């Protein structure tokens, strides 16, 4: 195990490329879209659309990684089993946070907003585009519930795989679908030299307009 001195000595020098207010778009979703595309083109970044979703229940935060599947004017869309722990927590408290950790690019984005279910038609459209194995997996996994063994999960998968042979349309489960996170703030972090990092936060005002604020690193 690494000792405290070894960990404390871990550091890297960040670059000169930064965030200048005069160059920023008025809508943060435009900047996010640019950064997402740049992350997707970076060979070192694994799963550019991976994001850490944090929810809260009884004042206890919980985090897990999910995949961003759409970006629209309404916000950030992901999909889940509606019986999962995150779904249960969102049902009780719609306030969530998203973190996009693009460390190889010395960047991260933090989104704070509220999550709500998208329409069944939108969810069905996306479900139909998923690989067959992923569709069957949605039926086989009672997400977040306990399993007696790996074999139990694989047995359920085989059961549903037999139910819908190759070539048959697999319907979307009623307990599965999407959420959209409508942002109230989006913070962009860009690593800079001497730890003088750039932190730019877009915040919605009462008129639903975005205000740009610079924060100390």
PDB file of N, CA and C in Angstrom, residues 139-204:
ATOM      1  N   UNK A 139     -34.129  -6.978 -19.549  1.00  0.00           N
ATOM      2  CA  UNK A 139     -35.180  -7.854 -19.014  1.00  0.00           C
ATOM      3  C   UNK A 139     -34.626  -8.759 -17.907  1.00  0.00           C
ATOM      4  N   UNK A 140     -33.380  -9.216 -18.083  1.00  0.00           N
ATOM      5  CA  UNK A 140     -32.819 -10.219 -17.172  1.00  0.00           C
ATOM      6  C   UNK A 140     -32.397  -9.647 -15.828  1.00  0.00           C
ATOM      7  N   UNK A 141     -32.016  -8.367 -15.812  1.00  0.00           N
ATOM      8  CA  UNK A 141     -31.456  -7.786 -14.590  1.00  0.00           C
ATOM      9  C   UNK A 141     -32.485  -6.974 -13.810  1.00  0.00           C
ATOM     10  N   UNK A 142     -32.777  -7.413 -12.603  1.00  0.00           N
ATOM     11  CA  UNK A 142     -33.587  -6.618 -11.673  1.00  0.00           C
ATOM     12  C   UNK A 142     -32.604  -5.702 -10.950  1.00  0.00           C
ATOM     13  N   UNK A 143     -32.216  -4.661 -11.621  1.00  0.00           N
ATOM     14  CA  UNK A 143     -31.084  -3.828 -11.218  1.00  0.00           C
ATOM     15  C   UNK A 143     -31.149  -3.404  -9.754  1.00  0.00           C
ATOM     16  N   UNK A 144     -30.021  -3.532  -9.078  1.00  0.00           N
ATOM     17  CA  UNK A 144     -29.799  -3.152  -7.676  1.00  0.00           C
ATOM     18  C   UNK A 144     -30.302  -4.178  -6.661  1.00  0.00           C
ATOM     19  N   UNK A 145     -31.108  -5.167  -7.094  1.00  0.00           N
ATOM     20  CA  UNK A 145     -31.561  -6.197  -6.158  1.00  0.00           C
ATOM     21  C   UNK A 145     -30.471  -7.263  -6.012  1.00  0.00           C
ATOM     22  N   UNK A 146     -30.508  -8.007  -4.906  1.00  0.00           N
ATOM     23  CA  UNK A 146     -29.466  -8.988  -4.622  1.00  0.00           C
ATOM     24  C   UNK A 146     -29.600 -10.234  -5.499  1.00  0.00           C
ATOM     25  N   UNK A 147     -28.436 -10.838  -5.802  1.00  0.00           N
ATOM     26  CA  UNK A 147     -28.364 -12.084  -6.549  1.00  0.00           C
ATOM     27  C   UNK A 147     -27.719 -13.153  -5.683  1.00  0.00           C
ATOM     28  N   UNK A 148     -28.154 -14.381  -5.866  1.00  0.00           N
ATOM     29  CA  UNK A 148     -27.526 -15.471  -5.119  1.00  0.00           C
ATOM     30  C   UNK A 148     -26.176 -15.834  -5.727  1.00  0.00           C
ATOM     31  N   UNK A 149     -26.049 -15.625  -7.060  1.00  0.00           N
ATOM     32  CA  UNK A 149     -24.800 -15.963  -7.738  1.00  0.00           C
ATOM     33  C   UNK A 149     -24.810 -15.387  -9.149  1.00  0.00           C
ATOM     34  N   UNK A 150     -23.663 -15.398  -9.793  1.00  0.00           N
ATOM     35  CA  UNK A 150     -23.561 -15.003 -11.194  1.00  0.00           C
ATOM     36  C   UNK A 150     -24.397 -15.940 -12.066  1.00  0.00           C
ATOM     37  N   UNK A 151     -24.423 -17.195 -11.683  1.00  0.00           N
ATOM     38  CA  UNK A 151     -25.168 -18.199 -12.451  1.00  0.00           C
ATOM     39  C   UNK A 151     -26.650 -17.851 -12.521  1.00  0.00           C
ATOM     40  N   UNK A 152     -27.195 -17.279 -11.450  1.00  0.00           N
ATOM     41  CA  UNK A 152     -28.611 -16.900 -11.451  1.00  0.00           C
ATOM     42  C   UNK A 152     -28.892 -15.847 -12.523  1.00  0.00           C
ATOM     43  N   UNK A 153     -28.002 -14.860 -12.627  1.00  0.00           N
ATOM     44  CA  UNK A 153     -28.170 -13.816 -13.625  1.00  0.00           C
ATOM     45  C   UNK A 153     -28.071 -14.387 -15.034  1.00  0.00           C
ATOM     46  N   UNK A 154     -27.087 -15.236 -15.257  1.00  0.00           N
ATOM     47  CA  UNK A 154     -26.907 -15.820 -16.583  1.00  0.00           C
ATOM     48  C   UNK A 154     -28.070 -16.733 -16.955  1.00  0.00           C
ATOM     49  N   UNK A 155     -28.654 -17.385 -15.951  1.00  0.00           N
ATOM     50  CA  UNK A 155     -29.821 -18.238 -16.200  1.00  0.00           C
ATOM     51  C   UNK A 155     -31.012 -17.390 -16.647  1.00  0.00           C
ATOM     52  N   UNK A 156     -31.203 -16.238 -16.011  1.00  0.00           N
ATOM     53  CA  UNK A 156     -32.288 -15.348 -16.402  1.00  0.00           C
ATOM     54  C   UNK A 156     -32.065 -14.821 -17.813  1.00  0.00           C
ATOM     55  N   UNK A 157     -30.826 -14.503 -18.121  1.00  0.00           N
ATOM     56  CA  UNK A 157     -30.516 -14.019 -19.469  1.00  0.00           C
ATOM     57  C   UNK A 157     -30.856 -15.088 -20.506  1.00  0.00           C
ATOM     58  N   UNK A 158     -30.468 -16.338 -20.231  1.00  0.00           N
ATOM     59  CA  UNK A 158     -30.747 -17.437 -21.159  1.00  0.00           C
ATOM     60  C   UNK A 158     -32.247 -17.647 -21.328  1.00  0.00           C
ATOM     61  N   UNK A 159     -32.983 -17.463 -20.259  1.00  0.00           N
ATOM     62  CA  UNK A 159     -34.443 -17.628 -20.302  1.00  0.00           C
ATOM     63  C   UNK A 159     -35.075 -16.621 -21.265  1.00  0.00           C
ATOM     64  N   UNK A 160     -34.684 -15.345 -21.141  1.00  0.00           N
ATOM     65  CA  UNK A 160     -35.256 -14.323 -22.017  1.00  0.00           C
ATOM     66  C   UNK A 160     -34.695 -14.415 -23.437  1.00  0.00           C
ATOM     67  N   UNK A 161     -33.469 -14.889 -23.560  1.00  0.00           N
ATOM     68  CA  UNK A 161     -32.877 -15.082 -24.880  1.00  0.00           C
ATOM     69  C   UNK A 161     -33.660 -16.133 -25.659  1.00  0.00           C
ATOM     70  N   UNK A 162     -34.117 -17.168 -24.952  1.00  0.00           N
ATOM     71  CA  UNK A 162     -34.922 -18.218 -25.586  1.00  0.00           C
ATOM     72  C   UNK A 162     -36.326 -17.723 -25.899  1.00  0.00           C
ATOM     73  N   UNK A 163     -36.829 -16.806 -25.094  1.00  0.00           N
ATOM     74  CA  UNK A 163     -38.180 -16.280 -25.296  1.00  0.00           C
ATOM     75  C   UNK A 163     -38.280 -15.490 -26.590  1.00  0.00           C
ATOM     76  N   UNK A 164     -37.206 -14.766 -26.925  1.00  0.00           N
ATOM     77  CA  UNK A 164     -37.192 -13.964 -28.146  1.00  0.00           C
ATOM     78  C   UNK A 164     -36.013 -14.392 -29.026  1.00  0.00           C
ATOM     79  N   UNK A 165     -36.202 -15.398 -29.875  1.00  0.00           N
ATOM     80  CA  UNK A 165     -35.132 -15.868 -30.757  1.00  0.00           C
ATOM     81  C   UNK A 165     -34.640 -14.749 -31.673  1.00  0.00           C
ATOM     82  N   UNK A 166     -33.474 -14.956 -32.229  1.00  0.00           N
ATOM     83  CA  UNK A 166     -32.885 -13.979 -33.145  1.00  0.00           C
ATOM     84  C   UNK A 166     -33.863 -13.686 -34.280  1.00  0.00           C
ATOM     85  N   UNK A 167     -34.076 -12.432 -34.560  1.00  0.00           N
ATOM     86  CA  UNK A 167     -34.994 -12.023 -35.620  1.00  0.00           C
ATOM     87  C   UNK A 167     -36.305 -11.486 -35.094  1.00  0.00           C
ATOM     88  N   UNK A 168     -36.661 -11.838 -33.857  1.00  0.00           N
ATOM     89  CA  UNK A 168     -37.891 -11.332 -33.260  1.00  0.00           C
ATOM     90  C   UNK A 168     -37.640  -9.979 -32.586  1.00  0.00           C
ATOM     91  N   UNK A 169     -38.667  -9.141 -32.607  1.00  0.00           N
ATOM     92  CA  UNK A 169     -38.562  -7.846 -31.937  1.00  0.00           C
ATOM     93  C   UNK A 169     -38.706  -8.043 -30.436  1.00  0.00           C
ATOM     94  N   UNK A 170     -37.774  -7.462 -29.690  1.00  0.00           N
ATOM     95  CA  UNK A 170     -37.820  -7.540 -28.233  1.00  0.00           C
ATOM     96  C   UNK A 170     -38.479  -6.270 -27.707  1.00  0.00           C
ATOM     97  N   UNK A 171     -39.606  -6.384 -27.024  1.00  0.00           N
ATOM     98  CA  UNK A 171     -40.291  -5.184 -26.518  1.00  0.00           C
ATOM     99  C   UNK A 171     -39.536  -4.552 -25.358  1.00  0.00           C
ATOM    100  N   UNK A 172     -39.724  -3.265 -25.167  1.00  0.00           N
ATOM    101  CA  UNK A 172     -39.103  -2.587 -24.036  1.00  0.00           C
ATOM    102  C   UNK A 172     -39.846  -2.947 -22.757  1.00  0.00           C
ATOM    103  N   UNK A 173     -39.128  -3.284 -21.677  1.00  0.00           N
ATOM    104  CA  UNK A 173     -39.811  -3.558 -20.410  1.00  0.00           C
ATOM    105  C   UNK A 173     -40.530  -2.310 -19.890  1.00  0.00           C
ATOM    106  N   UNK A 174     -41.649  -2.513 -19.242  1.00  0.00           N
ATOM    107  CA  UNK A 174     -42.382  -1.392 -18.655  1.00  0.00           C
ATOM    108  C   UNK A 174     -41.591  -0.726 -17.537  1.00  0.00           C
ATOM    109  N   UNK A 175     -40.651  -1.492 -16.946  1.00  0.00           N
ATOM    110  CA  UNK A 175     -39.876  -0.976 -15.818  1.00  0.00           C
ATOM    111  C   UNK A 175     -38.555  -0.337 -16.247  1.00  0.00           C
ATOM    112  N   UNK A 176     -38.445   0.014 -17.513  1.00  0.00           N
ATOM    113  CA  UNK A 176     -37.173   0.545 -18.033  1.00  0.00           C
ATOM    114  C   UNK A 176     -37.458   1.800 -18.851  1.00  0.00           C
ATOM    115  N   UNK A 177     -36.535   2.767 -18.806  1.00  0.00           N
ATOM    116  CA  UNK A 177     -36.722   3.974 -19.607  1.00  0.00           C
ATOM    117  C   UNK A 177     -35.684   5.036 -19.301  1.00  0.00           C
ATOM    118  N   UNK A 178     -35.928   6.220 -19.824  1.00  0.00           N
ATOM    119  CA  UNK A 178     -34.939   7.283 -19.733  1.00  0.00           C
ATOM    120  C   UNK A 178     -35.301   8.397 -18.774  1.00  0.00           C
ATOM    121  N   UNK A 179     -34.260   9.137 -18.405  1.00  0.00           N
ATOM    122  CA  UNK A 179     -34.391  10.362 -17.618  1.00  0.00           C
ATOM    123  C   UNK A 179     -33.666  11.481 -18.362  1.00  0.00           C
ATOM    124  N   UNK A 180     -34.153  12.694 -18.201  1.00  0.00           N
ATOM    125  CA  UNK A 180     -33.424  13.861 -18.680  1.00  0.00           C
ATOM    126  C   UNK A 180     -33.122  14.736 -17.480  1.00  0.00           C
ATOM    127  N   UNK A 181     -31.870  15.176 -17.394  1.00  0.00           N
ATOM    128  CA  UNK A 181     -31.457  16.078 -16.320  1.00  0.00           C
ATOM    129  C   UNK A 181     -31.460  17.493 -16.876  1.00  0.00           C
ATOM    130  N   UNK A 182     -32.405  18.296 -16.391  1.00  0.00           N
ATOM    131  CA  UNK A 182     -32.504  19.691 -16.804  1.00  0.00           C
ATOM    132  C   UNK A 182     -31.589  20.515 -15.902  1.00  0.00           C
ATOM    133  N   UNK A 183     -30.537  21.120 -16.466  1.00  0.00           N
ATOM    134  CA  UNK A 183     -29.523  21.761 -15.626  1.00  0.00           C
ATOM    135  C   UNK A 183     -29.933  23.129 -15.101  1.00  0.00           C
ATOM    136  N   UNK A 184     -29.522  23.386 -13.860  1.00  0.00           N
ATOM    137  CA  UNK A 184     -29.651  24.729 -13.294  1.00  0.00           C
ATOM    138  C   UNK A 184     -28.278  25.393 -13.201  1.00  0.00           C
ATOM    139  N   UNK A 185     -27.223  24.588 -13.206  1.00  0.00           N
ATOM    140  CA  UNK A 185     -25.869  25.132 -13.278  1.00  0.00           C
ATOM    141  C   UNK A 185     -24.959  24.113 -13.958  1.00  0.00           C
ATOM    142  N   UNK A 186     -23.983  24.624 -14.701  1.00  0.00           N
ATOM    143  CA  UNK A 186     -22.989  23.786 -15.365  1.00  0.00           C
ATOM    144  C   UNK A 186     -21.627  24.440 -15.150  1.00  0.00           C
ATOM    145  N   UNK A 187     -20.721  23.713 -14.526  1.00  0.00           N
ATOM    146  CA  UNK A 187     -19.391  24.252 -14.246  1.00  0.00           C
ATOM    147  C   UNK A 187     -18.336  23.545 -15.094  1.00  0.00           C
ATOM    148  N   UNK A 188     -17.526  24.350 -15.777  1.00  0.00           N
ATOM    149  CA  UNK A 188     -16.437  23.841 -16.604  1.00  0.00           C
ATOM    150  C   UNK A 188     -15.108  24.097 -15.891  1.00  0.00           C
ATOM    151  N   UNK A 189     -14.313  23.048 -15.757  1.00  0.00           N
ATOM    152  CA  UNK A 189     -13.014  23.147 -15.087  1.00  0.00           C
ATOM    153  C   UNK A 189     -11.925  22.812 -16.100  1.00  0.00           C
ATOM    154  N   UNK A 190     -10.970  23.697 -16.239  1.00  0.00           N
ATOM    155  CA  UNK A 190      -9.838  23.493 -17.143  1.00  0.00           C
ATOM    156  C   UNK A 190      -8.552  23.658 -16.342  1.00  0.00           C
ATOM    157  N   UNK A 191      -7.710  22.632 -16.347  1.00  0.00           N
ATOM    158  CA  UNK A 191      -6.451  22.701 -15.618  1.00  0.00           C
ATOM    159  C   UNK A 191      -5.529  23.762 -16.198  1.00  0.00           C
ATOM    160  N   UNK A 192      -4.866  24.525 -15.313  1.00  0.00           N
ATOM    161  CA  UNK A 192      -3.930  25.575 -15.725  1.00  0.00           C
ATOM    162  C   UNK A 192      -2.657  25.491 -14.900  1.00  0.00           C
ATOM    163  N   UNK A 193      -1.645  26.220 -15.298  1.00  0.00           N
ATOM    164  CA  UNK A 193      -0.347  26.213 -14.646  1.00  0.00           C
ATOM    165  C   UNK A 193      -0.440  26.750 -13.208  1.00  0.00           C
ATOM    166  N   UNK A 194       0.498  26.300 -12.344  1.00  0.00           N
ATOM    167  CA  UNK A 194       0.601  26.743 -10.948  1.00  0.00           C
ATOM    168  C   UNK A 194      -0.702  26.570 -10.174  1.00  0.00           C
ATOM    169  N   UNK A 195      -1.513  25.624 -10.599  1.00  0.00           N
ATOM    170  CA  UNK A 195      -2.810  25.351  -9.956  1.00  0.00           C
ATOM    171  C   UNK A 195      -3.771  26.538 -10.049  1.00  0.00           C
ATOM    172  N   UNK A 196      -3.507  27.456 -10.974  1.00  0.00           N
ATOM    173  CA  UNK A 196      -4.434  28.573 -11.193  1.00  0.00           C
ATOM    174  C   UNK A 196      -5.465  28.140 -12.227  1.00  0.00           C
ATOM    175  N   UNK A 197      -6.189  27.090 -11.899  1.00  0.00           N
ATOM    176  CA  UNK A 197      -7.141  26.480 -12.821  1.00  0.00           C
ATOM    177  C   UNK A 197      -8.280  27.434 -13.149  1.00  0.00           C
ATOM    178  N   UNK A 198      -8.874  27.228 -14.319  1.00  0.00           N
ATOM    179  CA  UNK A 198     -10.067  27.989 -14.712  1.00  0.00           C
ATOM    180  C   UNK A 198     -11.309  27.229 -14.268  1.00  0.00           C
ATOM    181  N   UNK A 199     -12.190  27.925 -13.571  1.00  0.00           N
ATOM    182  CA  UNK A 199     -13.499  27.377 -13.208  1.00  0.00           C
ATOM    183  C   UNK A 199     -14.553  28.381 -13.636  1.00  0.00           C
ATOM    184  N   UNK A 200     -15.322  27.997 -14.634  1.00  0.00           N
ATOM    185  CA  UNK A 200     -16.392  28.847 -15.149  1.00  0.00           C
ATOM    186  C   UNK A 200     -17.723  28.159 -14.888  1.00  0.00           C
ATOM    187  N   UNK A 201     -18.603  28.838 -14.178  1.00  0.00           N
ATOM    188  CA  UNK A 201     -19.913  28.263 -13.872  1.00  0.00           C
ATOM    189  C   UNK A 201     -21.018  29.085 -14.535  1.00  0.00           C
ATOM    190  N   UNK A 202     -21.838  28.371 -15.281  1.00  0.00           N
ATOM    191  CA  UNK A 202     -23.056  28.958 -15.848  1.00  0.00           C
ATOM    192  C   UNK A 202     -24.201  28.673 -14.883  1.00  0.00           C
ATOM    193  N   UNK A 203     -24.964  29.697 -14.522  1.00  0.00           N
ATOM    194  CA  UNK A 203     -26.078  29.544 -13.588  1.00  0.00           C
ATOM    195  C   UNK A 203     -27.335  30.165 -14.199  1.00  0.00           C
ATOM    196  N   UNK A 204     -28.456  29.436 -14.134  1.00  0.00           N
ATOM    197  CA  UNK A 204     -29.723  29.980 -14.629  1.00  0.00           C
ATOM    198  C   UNK A 204     -30.269  30.999 -13.641  1.00  0.00           C
TER     199      UNK A 204
END
